[in-house]
Amino acid sequence: MKKERNKSIGPYIIGFIVAIGLLPVLVVLFLNMRLMINTIDNRISVESKNSISRVQNRIEGIQDTAEKATDEISKNKLLRQPVDTPEERRAVEALLKMIRNTDATFGDIYFAPKGHAIVSSIGVSTEVGKYSNREWYTRALEDPRVVHLSKPTADINTGEIIMTLSKAVLSNNQFMGVLAIDINMEEISKIINNTKIGRSGRMILLTQDGDILGSGDPKERNTNAKDQPFFQQITKKKGDIKTKTGHSHYIQTEDGLIIVAGIINKEFQVEKEAMMKISAIVTVTWGLLAIVIALFITKQIIKVAKVLVSSFEKASKGDLRAKVTNLRGVEYAEGAEKSQSKLHNLFGTGEVKEHGTEINQIVVAFNNMLDGFAKLVRNIQGESNQIADMSVSLSDISKQTNSATEEVSETITGIAQATSSQAIDAEKTVIQMNDLGSTIEVINQSAVNMNEKALGANDDNRNNSSLMHHVHENWELERNKLKALVDDMGVMNGDIQNINKIIQVITDISTQTNLLALNASIEAARAGEAGKGFAVVAEEVRKLAEQSSESTKDIEAIIAEIQLKSNQMVNQVTDSYDGGMKQTEAINNAIESTNKVTSQFEDIIQEIQAIDMLSQEVKNQKDSVMFAVENISASTQENAAGTEEVSANAEEILATMEEFTANIHSLEEIAESLKKQANSFDI
């Protein structure tokens, strides 16, 4: 018949360790993938809207500056009088040049006197017939008291797309001409051209007619997008555009410009492929590492189990010398004495230590139990030898007594001698049986003490289990504190995100400072020669305002980096909290292991109690033998009192001796059996 192989828990341990190692990794990678897609989508959406808002604010700031400059220039006395002579035209041209130089966004500033050619800051002179039908001129005539902003259109001289602010100049309600400022769109176009949305996205600035003024894609610049799918979806003041190639966010300004910011669909695919590649590498690496760790742990557990099973088998066969001195086997211990490698220093040599781990404590308790059994067996062997000797002696005495009893009827003298000898032997027997009783009492007390110590060890193990539960409860409190820290980090992260509002206020202050510098320049021009020094100061103030604007942009970039690091910090604290969940699972496993040890202790206590019952039974047998020996002694004393009664009681004595012989024979068999069983142990 084929021998059935023992089953092993090794494959289960390997599978379990690999599973608990890979499952969290796969879950985290899946969640990171979903979180990455959502984060990219939200980031690009916020980035698109912020970029559009930044461009729109810049356009509005330029328009506000030009509008206030137009309003201030129109109040200058040089424009409120007829401009007919060359000297008057040169004076106006000098004023317009000075104001144009105060702001790089001013393309040209010109004044169209009533009935005369234009006076331009760049020296361009246009006759009345060429400008009288232009939108900036006609709208100023329609409502002379407000500043008008024309839609983006091509410049009459350069052909570039410009926006013109114009206002009629009145003097005592008399029309003197129209003042106009062309806003140069070059700065806005540069912002549009250089702004990236994500990795592959771009911004587009175009007119309501589809003319593209600026784009992150050089191929789209100076073209018309009227027939493109994204332009046909622009139907509201602002909204989202989705096409086959990507999706964007747009907004229409009040002055007829459309600002678009978006990405192509490839953006998500590139990020996703990169994440999938990283995920595959992490999964394979961690899987291999988990397998190596599982094989190592399984090998150590199986090695310890084999050492313990080997010792248990030897002990079950009576070898009480089968102590466990090294959890990795005797061969390993001998090799460890010769070679102390780094592995030994890291994981130990496996030597059993009294105050080591729970497994070490179990092995120490097992070794102590073997020592206790060995001591008990030594005592039993010694006592069994004494019982065997006494049973042999009693057997001889019983034979002699029987022989004497048979000879009673032949001679009274022989009876008297036999009776005297029998009395002496009976007294010795009583003394020896009393000694035997004391020895059995000691054996019984040893069994009771062993039972009490086993119960005490079981109680200590239960206390250890209670302490493990207490550790588990304390760890749960610490994990809840870590959860509170995660929540506080989230609140702090939200506060950091609001810093952009402060930056916007600084930007507005810079714009107002620039405008004040412009007003100062205008007043300096109005003062003539006396205001030249003031004009220089105003120019320096304007430069400082521009530097402040550039510094604000740098601060905005730094704040964006701080916001990114704040998000990373929140993610790291969240990972730490997830690691705490794994520690909780390890504590639960330790509690389960302690409960198993408690169950094994209860089994050992039951075996000790069984030994106690056997020793009690031996004690009862001793009492029976003592009773029989005392009867013999009483009979012998009666025989010694008077030989005249010996003959009458000879048959009774013979019957009593037969019973005594049977008891002695039983005692001899018990002693022999006890001796064989005690000698079967190797001490």
XYZ file of C-alpha atoms in Angstrom:
683
model
C 0.000 0.000 0.000
C 1.377 3.373 -1.017
C 2.254 5.602 1.934
C 0.289 8.827 1.934
C 2.492 11.922 1.966
C 2.093 14.543 4.684
C 0.442 17.726 3.554
C 2.231 21.073 3.917
C 0.936 24.581 4.575
C 3.838 26.005 2.532
C 1.846 26.618 -0.694
C -0.943 28.245 1.301
C 1.505 30.540 3.124
C 3.235 31.489 -0.144
C -0.087 32.148 -1.858
C -1.389 34.166 1.078
C 1.742 36.335 1.396
C 1.905 36.954 -2.370
C -1.821 37.784 -2.404
C -1.681 40.240 0.501
C 1.440 41.746 -1.055
C 0.048 42.213 -4.578
C -3.588 43.015 -3.784
C -2.903 46.380 -2.072
C -0.429 47.277 -4.835
C -2.986 46.551 -7.565
C -5.722 48.428 -5.702
C -3.467 51.445 -5.144
C -2.336 51.430 -8.786
C -5.947 51.254 -9.996
C -6.987 54.102 -7.699
C -3.944 56.121 -8.748
C -4.890 55.599 -12.401
C -8.415 56.882 -11.816
C -7.144 59.704 -9.641
C -4.535 60.644 -12.242
C -7.128 60.925 -15.021
C -9.445 63.011 -12.848
C -6.547 65.141 -11.627
C -5.265 65.786 -15.154
C -8.771 66.644 -16.328
C -9.331 69.035 -13.417
C -5.838 70.494 -13.679
C -6.175 71.175 -17.394
C -9.664 72.623 -16.918
C -8.424 74.954 -14.156
C -5.286 75.767 -16.146
C -7.361 76.601 -19.252
C -9.755 78.831 -17.344
C -6.922 80.546 -15.464
C -5.015 81.181 -18.698
C -8.123 82.616 -20.365
C -8.837 84.737 -17.300
C -5.243 85.995 -17.264
C -5.367 87.018 -20.933
C -8.810 88.562 -20.525
C -7.657 90.559 -17.489
C -4.614 91.752 -19.412
C -6.758 92.875 -22.363
C -9.172 94.656 -20.054
C -6.250 96.301 -18.224
C -4.796 97.567 -21.503
C -8.206 98.830 -22.577
C -8.783 100.586 -19.245
C -5.368 102.254 -19.465
C -5.983 103.390 -23.047
C -9.507 104.595 -22.213
C -8.298 106.724 -19.301
C -5.413 108.052 -21.403
C -7.869 109.003 -24.175
C -10.120 110.768 -21.728
C -7.204 112.709 -20.184
C -5.608 113.669 -23.513
C -8.942 114.947 -24.844
C -8.928 117.528 -22.046
C -5.537 118.970 -23.091
C -5.726 122.628 -24.212
C -3.685 121.909 -27.353
C -6.580 119.814 -28.664
C -9.293 122.213 -27.502
C -8.165 124.892 -29.955
C -7.963 124.902 -33.748
C -5.018 122.966 -35.203
C -4.464 124.751 -38.452
C -0.846 125.894 -38.631
C 2.231 123.648 -38.922
C 3.441 124.860 -35.512
C 0.161 123.811 -33.897
C 0.315 120.405 -35.625
C 3.929 119.869 -34.436
C 2.954 120.753 -30.867
C 0.110 118.233 -30.942
C 2.387 115.608 -32.540
C 5.000 116.120 -29.781
C 2.325 115.658 -27.122
C 1.048 112.463 -28.752
C 4.593 111.043 -29.141
C 5.392 111.667 -25.482
C 2.214 109.904 -24.339
C 2.749 106.991 -26.765
C 6.216 106.367 -25.304
C 4.727 105.916 -21.812
C 3.047 102.599 -22.684
C 4.311 99.860 -24.995
C 0.760 98.720 -25.741
C -0.052 101.997 -27.537
C 0.493 101.333 -31.243
C -0.331 104.845 -32.450
C -2.039 107.926 -30.984
C -3.537 110.335 -33.495
C -5.815 113.357 -33.610
C -8.131 114.142 -36.528
C -8.796 117.914 -36.409
C -12.043 119.017 -37.933
C -11.549 119.336 -41.691
C -7.802 118.549 -41.621
C -5.475 115.571 -42.075
C -4.634 113.362 -39.107
C -1.809 114.330 -36.726
C -0.089 111.029 -35.733
C 2.457 110.156 -33.057
C 4.348 108.093 -35.648
C 4.305 110.819 -38.309
C 1.633 109.276 -40.553
C -0.701 111.814 -42.176
C -4.045 110.605 -43.510
C -6.426 112.832 -45.429
C -10.018 113.370 -44.349
C -11.500 111.266 -47.102
C -9.612 108.153 -46.020
C -10.667 108.141 -42.382
C -14.057 109.828 -42.307
C -15.868 106.505 -42.829
C -13.829 104.506 -40.328
C -15.723 103.060 -37.357
C -13.645 104.842 -34.724
C -14.410 108.218 -36.320
C -18.103 107.745 -37.043
C -18.915 106.362 -33.578
C -17.102 109.275 -31.901
C -19.270 111.682 -33.863
C -22.435 109.816 -32.897
C -21.781 110.182 -29.156
C -19.013 112.721 -28.514
C -19.111 112.531 -24.700
C -17.923 108.890 -24.225
C -14.879 106.848 -25.215
C -15.666 104.302 -27.949
C -13.923 100.959 -28.577
C -14.024 99.613 -32.114
C -14.007 95.949 -33.056
C -10.684 94.402 -34.089
C -9.907 95.493 -37.662
C -6.948 95.861 -40.023
C -4.925 99.061 -39.744
C -5.333 101.349 -42.793
C -1.566 101.844 -43.095
C 0.123 98.643 -41.758
C -2.611 96.062 -42.288
C -2.139 94.687 -38.754
C -5.167 93.789 -36.602
C -5.743 96.560 -34.066
C -8.397 97.817 -31.673
C -9.025 101.568 -31.568
C -10.340 103.721 -28.720
C -11.717 107.102 -29.858
C -13.400 110.153 -28.384
C -14.618 113.437 -29.794
C -12.835 116.551 -28.468
C -15.185 119.417 -27.600
C -14.427 122.999 -26.605
C -17.369 124.997 -25.326
C -19.623 122.403 -26.965
C -17.875 122.994 -30.272
C -16.516 119.941 -32.154
C -12.716 120.281 -32.498
C -11.834 116.817 -33.802
C -11.496 113.115 -32.828
C -8.712 111.678 -30.656
C -7.896 107.964 -31.173
C -5.463 105.407 -29.669
C -4.607 102.160 -31.497
C -4.044 99.251 -29.072
C -1.159 97.055 -30.184
C -2.220 93.361 -29.953
C 1.394 92.125 -30.194
C 1.831 91.680 -26.423
C -1.434 89.728 -26.129
C -0.448 87.608 -29.141
C 2.900 86.768 -27.509
C 1.122 85.648 -24.338
C -1.206 83.478 -26.442
C 1.662 82.063 -28.535
C 3.853 81.174 -25.534
C 1.186 79.736 -23.214
C 1.053 75.926 -22.981
C -1.971 74.042 -21.631
C -0.764 70.752 -20.183
C 1.821 69.032 -22.405
C 0.219 69.411 -25.830
C -2.507 72.051 -25.364
C -2.509 75.635 -26.645
C -4.370 78.951 -26.567
C -5.990 80.757 -29.524
C -6.996 84.421 -29.817
C -9.349 85.206 -32.699
C -11.971 87.671 -33.780
C -15.685 87.025 -34.173
C -15.036 86.667 -37.913
C -12.631 83.772 -37.269
C -9.353 85.629 -37.887
C -6.680 84.029 -35.667
C -4.576 86.764 -34.026
C -2.424 84.413 -31.970
C -2.022 80.653 -31.390
C 0.269 78.193 -29.650
C 0.448 76.391 -33.022
C 2.491 78.538 -35.481
C 0.627 76.992 -38.431
C -2.665 78.502 -37.253
C -1.419 82.085 -36.903
C -2.770 84.660 -39.376
C -5.318 82.156 -40.729
C -9.098 81.998 -40.544
C -10.881 79.363 -38.396
C -14.407 80.075 -39.556
C -14.800 76.630 -41.151
C -13.136 74.658 -38.338
C -15.395 72.472 -36.085
C -14.356 74.129 -32.824
C -15.247 77.634 -34.093
C -18.725 76.527 -35.160
C -19.491 75.458 -31.545
C -18.819 78.969 -30.167
C -22.388 80.189 -29.677
C -22.400 81.633 -26.147
C -20.413 84.151 -24.111
C -18.411 81.280 -22.613
C -18.505 77.498 -22.516
C -16.790 74.226 -23.473
C -15.948 72.821 -26.894
C -15.621 69.096 -27.613
C -14.406 67.748 -30.956
C -12.899 64.507 -32.224
C -9.385 65.839 -31.669
C -9.807 67.322 -28.184
C -11.767 69.630 -25.909
C -11.374 73.301 -24.975
C -12.798 76.151 -22.908
C -13.631 79.537 -24.470
C -14.894 83.019 -23.582
C -16.010 85.989 -25.703
C -14.972 89.465 -24.552
C -17.144 92.566 -24.816
C -14.864 94.007 -27.493
C -15.402 91.169 -29.984
C -12.411 88.920 -29.172
C -12.630 85.170 -28.546
C -10.092 83.444 -26.264
C -9.823 79.633 -26.528
C -7.687 77.274 -24.396
C -7.653 73.465 -24.607
C -5.821 70.211 -25.266
C -5.882 67.308 -27.710
C -7.051 63.823 -26.694
C -3.505 62.487 -26.976
C -2.732 64.294 -23.688
C -4.640 61.695 -21.648
C -3.293 58.771 -23.694
C 0.347 59.755 -23.082
C -0.219 60.108 -19.327
C -2.152 56.843 -19.218
C 0.522 54.873 -21.109
C 3.232 56.242 -18.810
C 1.211 55.279 -15.736
C 0.492 51.792 -17.145
C 4.197 51.242 -17.788
C 5.118 52.310 -14.267
C 2.286 50.176 -12.845
C 3.498 47.090 -14.716
C 7.069 47.573 -13.475
C 5.917 48.099 -9.883
C 3.565 45.085 -10.003
C 6.175 42.699 -11.434
C 8.899 43.948 -9.082
C 6.703 43.722 -6.009
C 5.353 40.322 -7.094
C 8.875 38.886 -7.404
C 9.843 40.426 -4.073
C 6.705 39.015 -2.429
C 7.484 35.527 -3.805
C 11.067 35.687 -2.487
C 9.853 36.864 0.924
C 7.109 34.206 0.965
C 9.576 31.427 0.088
C 11.960 32.567 2.817
C 9.239 32.852 5.483
C 7.685 29.518 4.457
C 11.059 27.793 4.602
C 11.687 29.124 8.111
C 8.195 28.151 9.344
C 8.446 24.627 7.889
C 11.946 24.213 9.341
C 10.718 25.206 12.810
C 7.672 22.930 12.446
C 9.877 19.955 11.471
C 12.154 20.548 14.464
C 9.175 20.663 16.840
C 7.472 17.614 15.263
C 10.721 15.642 15.502
C 11.038 16.472 19.210
C 7.358 15.647 19.826
C 7.735 12.240 18.111
C 10.822 11.387 20.160
C 9.066 12.415 23.363
C 5.987 10.352 22.447
C 8.277 7.307 22.094
C 9.682 7.852 25.590
C 12.818 9.854 24.774
C 12.630 12.598 27.405
C 16.020 13.906 26.271
C 14.462 15.224 23.033
C 14.678 18.883 24.026
C 14.607 21.627 21.399
C 17.771 23.734 21.691
C 17.686 25.324 18.214
C 14.552 26.094 16.178
C 16.482 25.477 12.947
C 17.841 22.080 13.941
C 20.968 20.720 15.564
C 22.906 20.767 12.255
C 22.159 24.467 11.788
C 23.243 25.272 15.346
C 26.543 23.422 14.841
C 27.135 25.257 11.546
C 26.267 28.609 13.121
C 29.020 28.138 15.719
C 31.573 27.878 12.911
C 30.252 30.613 10.626
C 28.608 33.897 11.649
C 27.350 35.323 8.370
C 25.390 38.545 7.809
C 22.236 36.418 7.503
C 22.813 35.026 11.005
C 23.343 38.490 12.395
C 20.120 39.680 10.758
C 17.761 36.783 11.579
C 19.617 35.099 14.470
C 20.933 31.554 14.758
C 17.633 30.068 15.914
C 18.886 29.378 19.441
C 16.033 28.962 21.930
C 15.936 31.809 24.448
C 13.881 31.834 27.628
C 12.722 35.424 27.125
C 12.456 35.284 23.338
C 9.385 35.366 21.074
C 6.151 33.440 21.653
C 7.550 30.441 19.735
C 10.677 30.492 21.917
C 8.475 30.615 25.024
C 6.433 27.621 23.801
C 9.632 25.641 23.185
C 11.016 26.616 26.611
C 7.752 25.473 28.221
C 7.995 22.176 26.268
C 11.594 21.655 27.440
C 10.565 22.425 31.028
C 7.719 19.930 30.703
C 10.204 17.254 29.535
C 12.408 18.065 32.543
C 9.401 17.677 34.851
C 8.425 14.372 33.268
C 12.018 13.137 33.460
C 12.169 13.958 37.164
C 8.837 12.230 37.739
C 9.962 9.139 35.803
C 13.214 8.980 37.801
C 11.208 8.978 41.016
C 8.829 6.364 39.641
C 11.767 4.187 38.531
C 13.327 4.380 41.975
C 10.082 3.617 43.765
C 9.157 0.849 41.324
C 12.485 -0.861 42.013
C 11.794 -0.673 45.727
C 8.269 -2.001 45.244
C 9.632 -4.846 43.111
C 12.167 -5.752 45.769
C 9.555 -5.604 48.515
C 7.099 -7.650 46.460
C 9.763 -10.342 45.993
C 10.457 -10.260 49.707
C 6.750 -10.457 50.509
C 6.372 -13.311 48.058
C 9.092 -15.246 49.861
C 7.474 -14.465 53.192
C 4.099 -15.665 51.965
C 5.657 -18.925 50.799
C 7.308 -19.416 54.127
C 4.065 -18.603 55.908
C 2.156 -21.133 53.820
C 4.753 -23.744 54.524
C 4.589 -22.963 58.224
C 0.807 -23.104 58.176
C 0.853 -26.543 56.574
C 3.229 -27.801 59.246
C 1.083 -26.470 62.120
C -0.869 -29.692 62.305
C 2.309 -31.763 62.562
C 4.058 -30.004 65.421
C 3.106 -27.325 67.889
C 6.745 -26.421 68.304
C 7.121 -25.712 64.610
C 3.966 -23.622 64.789
C 5.343 -21.575 67.652
C 8.631 -20.954 65.832
C 6.847 -20.129 62.584
C 4.452 -17.840 64.422
C 7.309 -15.954 66.074
C 9.166 -15.597 62.764
C 5.951 -14.571 61.048
C 5.295 -11.808 63.593
C 8.746 -10.351 63.007
C 8.322 -10.472 59.210
C 4.823 -8.949 59.469
C 6.167 -6.021 61.436
C 8.820 -5.448 58.768
C 6.163 -5.647 56.084
C 4.048 -2.996 57.829
C 7.070 -0.699 58.048
C 7.922 -1.214 54.366
C 4.295 -0.690 53.292
C 4.202 2.545 55.270
C 7.338 3.640 53.424
C 5.692 2.677 50.124
C 2.619 4.737 51.072
C 4.767 7.780 51.772
C 6.494 7.404 48.410
C 3.167 7.159 46.578
C 1.963 10.262 48.443
C 5.038 12.141 47.141
C 4.284 10.988 43.569
C 0.664 12.096 43.922
C 1.715 15.508 45.298
C 4.164 15.948 42.376
C 1.311 15.354 39.931
C -0.835 17.928 41.775
C 2.002 20.490 41.687
C 2.540 19.875 37.982
C -1.170 20.456 37.344
C -1.079 23.748 39.319
C 1.983 24.994 37.413
C 0.355 24.124 34.076
C -2.769 26.052 35.136
C -0.572 29.011 36.124
C 1.187 28.923 32.747
C -2.217 28.879 31.033
C -3.323 31.936 33.069
C -0.102 33.768 32.118
C -0.787 33.033 28.462
C -4.341 34.392 28.833
C -2.884 37.567 30.402
C -0.557 37.840 27.395
C -3.607 37.652 25.094
C -5.279 40.436 27.121
C -2.162 42.613 26.749
C -2.214 42.039 22.991
C -5.816 43.269 22.889
C -4.761 46.337 24.896
C -1.960 47.036 22.376
C -4.505 46.709 19.568
C -6.817 49.269 21.219
C -3.941 51.763 21.756
C -2.858 51.366 18.117
C -6.431 52.137 16.986
C -6.296 55.408 18.992
C -3.004 56.380 17.305
C -4.437 55.543 13.867
C -7.445 57.813 14.552
C -5.023 60.643 15.457
C -3.263 60.081 12.116
C -6.651 60.340 10.381
C -7.225 63.709 12.071
C -3.799 64.829 10.802
C -4.816 63.877 7.227
C -7.959 66.028 7.564
C -5.955 69.020 8.930
C -3.487 68.732 6.033
C -6.443 68.885 3.608
C -7.707 72.112 5.241
C -4.212 73.648 5.061
C -3.968 72.653 1.393
C -7.247 74.478 0.709
C -5.872 77.640 2.386
C -2.787 77.522 0.156
C -4.988 77.302 -2.949
C -6.578 80.695 -2.063
C -3.294 82.656 -2.271
C -3.995 83.413 -5.985
C -6.649 85.898 -4.867
C -3.964 87.989 -3.124
C -1.804 87.904 -6.280
C -4.725 89.255 -8.327
C -5.038 92.219 -5.919
C -1.301 92.969 -6.378
C -1.759 92.845 -10.184
C -4.615 95.359 -9.988
C -2.472 97.686 -7.834
C 0.325 97.497 -10.456
C -2.136 98.437 -13.229
C -3.438 101.407 -11.230
C 0.144 102.551 -10.561
C 0.899 102.408 -14.292
C -2.207 104.479 -14.984
C -1.193 107.064 -12.390
C 2.206 107.301 -14.085
C 0.419 107.946 -17.392
C -1.681 110.708 -15.851
C 1.467 112.238 -14.404
C 3.082 112.172 -17.865
C 0.049 113.897 -19.341
C 0.164 116.595 -16.689
C 3.900 117.012 -17.274
C 3.286 117.417 -21.002
C 0.601 119.945 -20.265
C 3.069 121.909 -18.098
C 5.552 122.185 -20.969
C 9.197 122.893 -20.144
C 8.420 123.242 -16.445
C 7.072 119.678 -16.317
C 9.995 117.842 -17.941
C 11.476 116.810 -14.584
C 8.079 115.616 -13.450
C 7.753 113.645 -16.714
C 11.025 111.827 -15.971
C 9.748 110.877 -12.508
C 6.474 109.670 -14.013
C 8.407 107.536 -16.508
C 10.385 105.907 -13.652
C 7.147 105.223 -11.762
C 5.731 103.546 -14.869
C 8.806 101.321 -15.169
C 8.512 100.368 -11.497
C 4.856 99.460 -12.095
C 5.877 97.220 -15.008
C 8.575 95.573 -12.855
C 5.954 95.013 -10.151
C 3.721 93.332 -12.736
C 6.563 91.007 -13.832
C 7.399 90.165 -10.192
C 3.753 89.311 -9.592
C 3.928 86.791 -12.445
C 7.040 85.207 -10.859
C 5.250 85.005 -7.491
C 2.307 83.351 -9.210
C 4.612 80.652 -10.618
C 6.173 80.060 -7.170
C 2.724 79.798 -5.558
C 1.750 77.208 -8.194
C 4.791 75.099 -7.213
C 3.890 75.461 -3.503
C 0.349 74.299 -4.278
C 1.744 71.235 -6.089
C 4.014 70.346 -3.139
C 1.115 70.851 -0.726
C -0.910 68.302 -2.701
C 2.032 65.875 -2.608
C 2.307 66.309 1.183
C -1.401 65.468 1.596
C -0.898 62.302 -0.538
C 2.123 61.208 1.564
C 0.224 61.588 4.857
C -2.661 59.580 3.316
C -0.184 56.775 2.373
C 1.100 56.746 5.973
C -2.492 56.330 7.177
C -2.921 53.334 4.777
C 0.296 51.808 6.199
C -1.325 52.008 9.676
C -4.124 49.752 8.410
C -1.540 47.062 7.552
C -0.045 47.313 11.082
C -3.528 46.733 12.552
C -3.827 43.526 10.511
C -0.423 42.296 11.840
C -1.576 42.842 15.467
C -4.766 40.849 14.798
C -2.632 37.947 13.479
C -0.533 37.987 16.702
C -3.722 37.837 18.818
C -4.964 34.831 16.815
C -1.601 33.037 17.325
C -1.823 33.617 21.125
C -5.306 32.090 21.201
C -3.963 28.947 19.482
C -1.209 28.601 22.129
C -3.861 28.858 24.882
C -5.779 25.974 23.287
C -2.630 23.784 23.242
C -1.954 24.551 26.939
C -5.458 23.352 27.802
C -4.719 20.028 26.072
C -1.504 19.632 28.134
C -3.445 20.328 31.359
C -5.899 17.540 30.499
C -2.989 15.067 30.068
C -1.503 16.102 33.441
C -4.881 15.607 35.105
C -5.007 12.091 33.648
C -1.596 11.342 35.242
C -2.955 12.649 38.545
C -5.873 10.181 38.344
C -3.466 7.278 37.725
C -1.358 8.219 40.759
C -4.561 8.360 42.863
C -5.418 4.848 41.718
C -1.945 3.616 42.806
C -2.583 5.221 46.186
C -5.863 3.298 46.535
C -4.080 0.013 45.720
C -1.546 0.825 48.424
C -4.317 1.237 50.993
C -5.703 -2.185 50.095
C -2.283 -3.817 50.527
C -1.779 -2.048 53.860
C -5.118 -3.365 55.048
C -4.103 -6.941 54.157
C -0.698 -6.603 55.869
C -2.336 -5.252 59.039
C -4.662 -8.276 59.089
C -1.632 -10.564 58.862
C 0.050 -8.742 61.731
C -3.072 -9.052 63.905
C -3.338 -12.755 63.138
C 0.318 -13.276 63.940
C -0.033 -11.523 67.301
C -3.024 -13.686 68.154
C -0.969 -16.792 67.280
C 1.891 -15.555 69.484
C -0.516 -14.961 72.424
C -1.373 -18.567 72.719
C -0.270 -21.552 70.769
C -3.308 -23.322 72.117
C -5.469 -21.472 69.607
C -3.129 -22.140 66.647
C -4.536 -25.469 65.834
C -8.111 -24.201 65.929
C -7.319 -21.252 63.733
C -4.895 -23.031 61.353
C -7.431 -23.265 58.561
C -8.390 -19.598 58.984
C -4.717 -18.578 58.878
C -4.173 -20.708 55.770
C -7.107 -19.025 54.006
C -5.836 -15.602 55.022
C -2.344 -16.437 53.733
C -3.755 -17.577 50.421
C -5.499 -14.213 50.063
C -2.314 -12.497 51.150
C -0.311 -14.487 48.580
C -2.737 -13.460 45.827
C -2.431 -9.792 46.819
C 1.333 -10.035 46.931
C 1.312 -11.624 43.479
C -0.855 -8.784 42.171
C 1.436 -6.243 43.793
C 4.428 -7.955 42.201
C 2.803 -7.801 38.753
C 1.902 -4.128 39.238
C 5.425 -3.329 40.385
C 6.932 -5.167 37.404
C 4.608 -3.389 34.958
C 5.352 -0.010 36.534
C 9.073 -0.746 36.343
C 8.882 -1.663 32.633
C 6.892 1.459 31.820
C 9.255 3.680 33.798
C 12.330 2.093 32.198
C 10.883 2.670 28.711
C 11.679 6.400 29.104
C 15.135 7.683 28.082
C 16.168 10.228 30.682
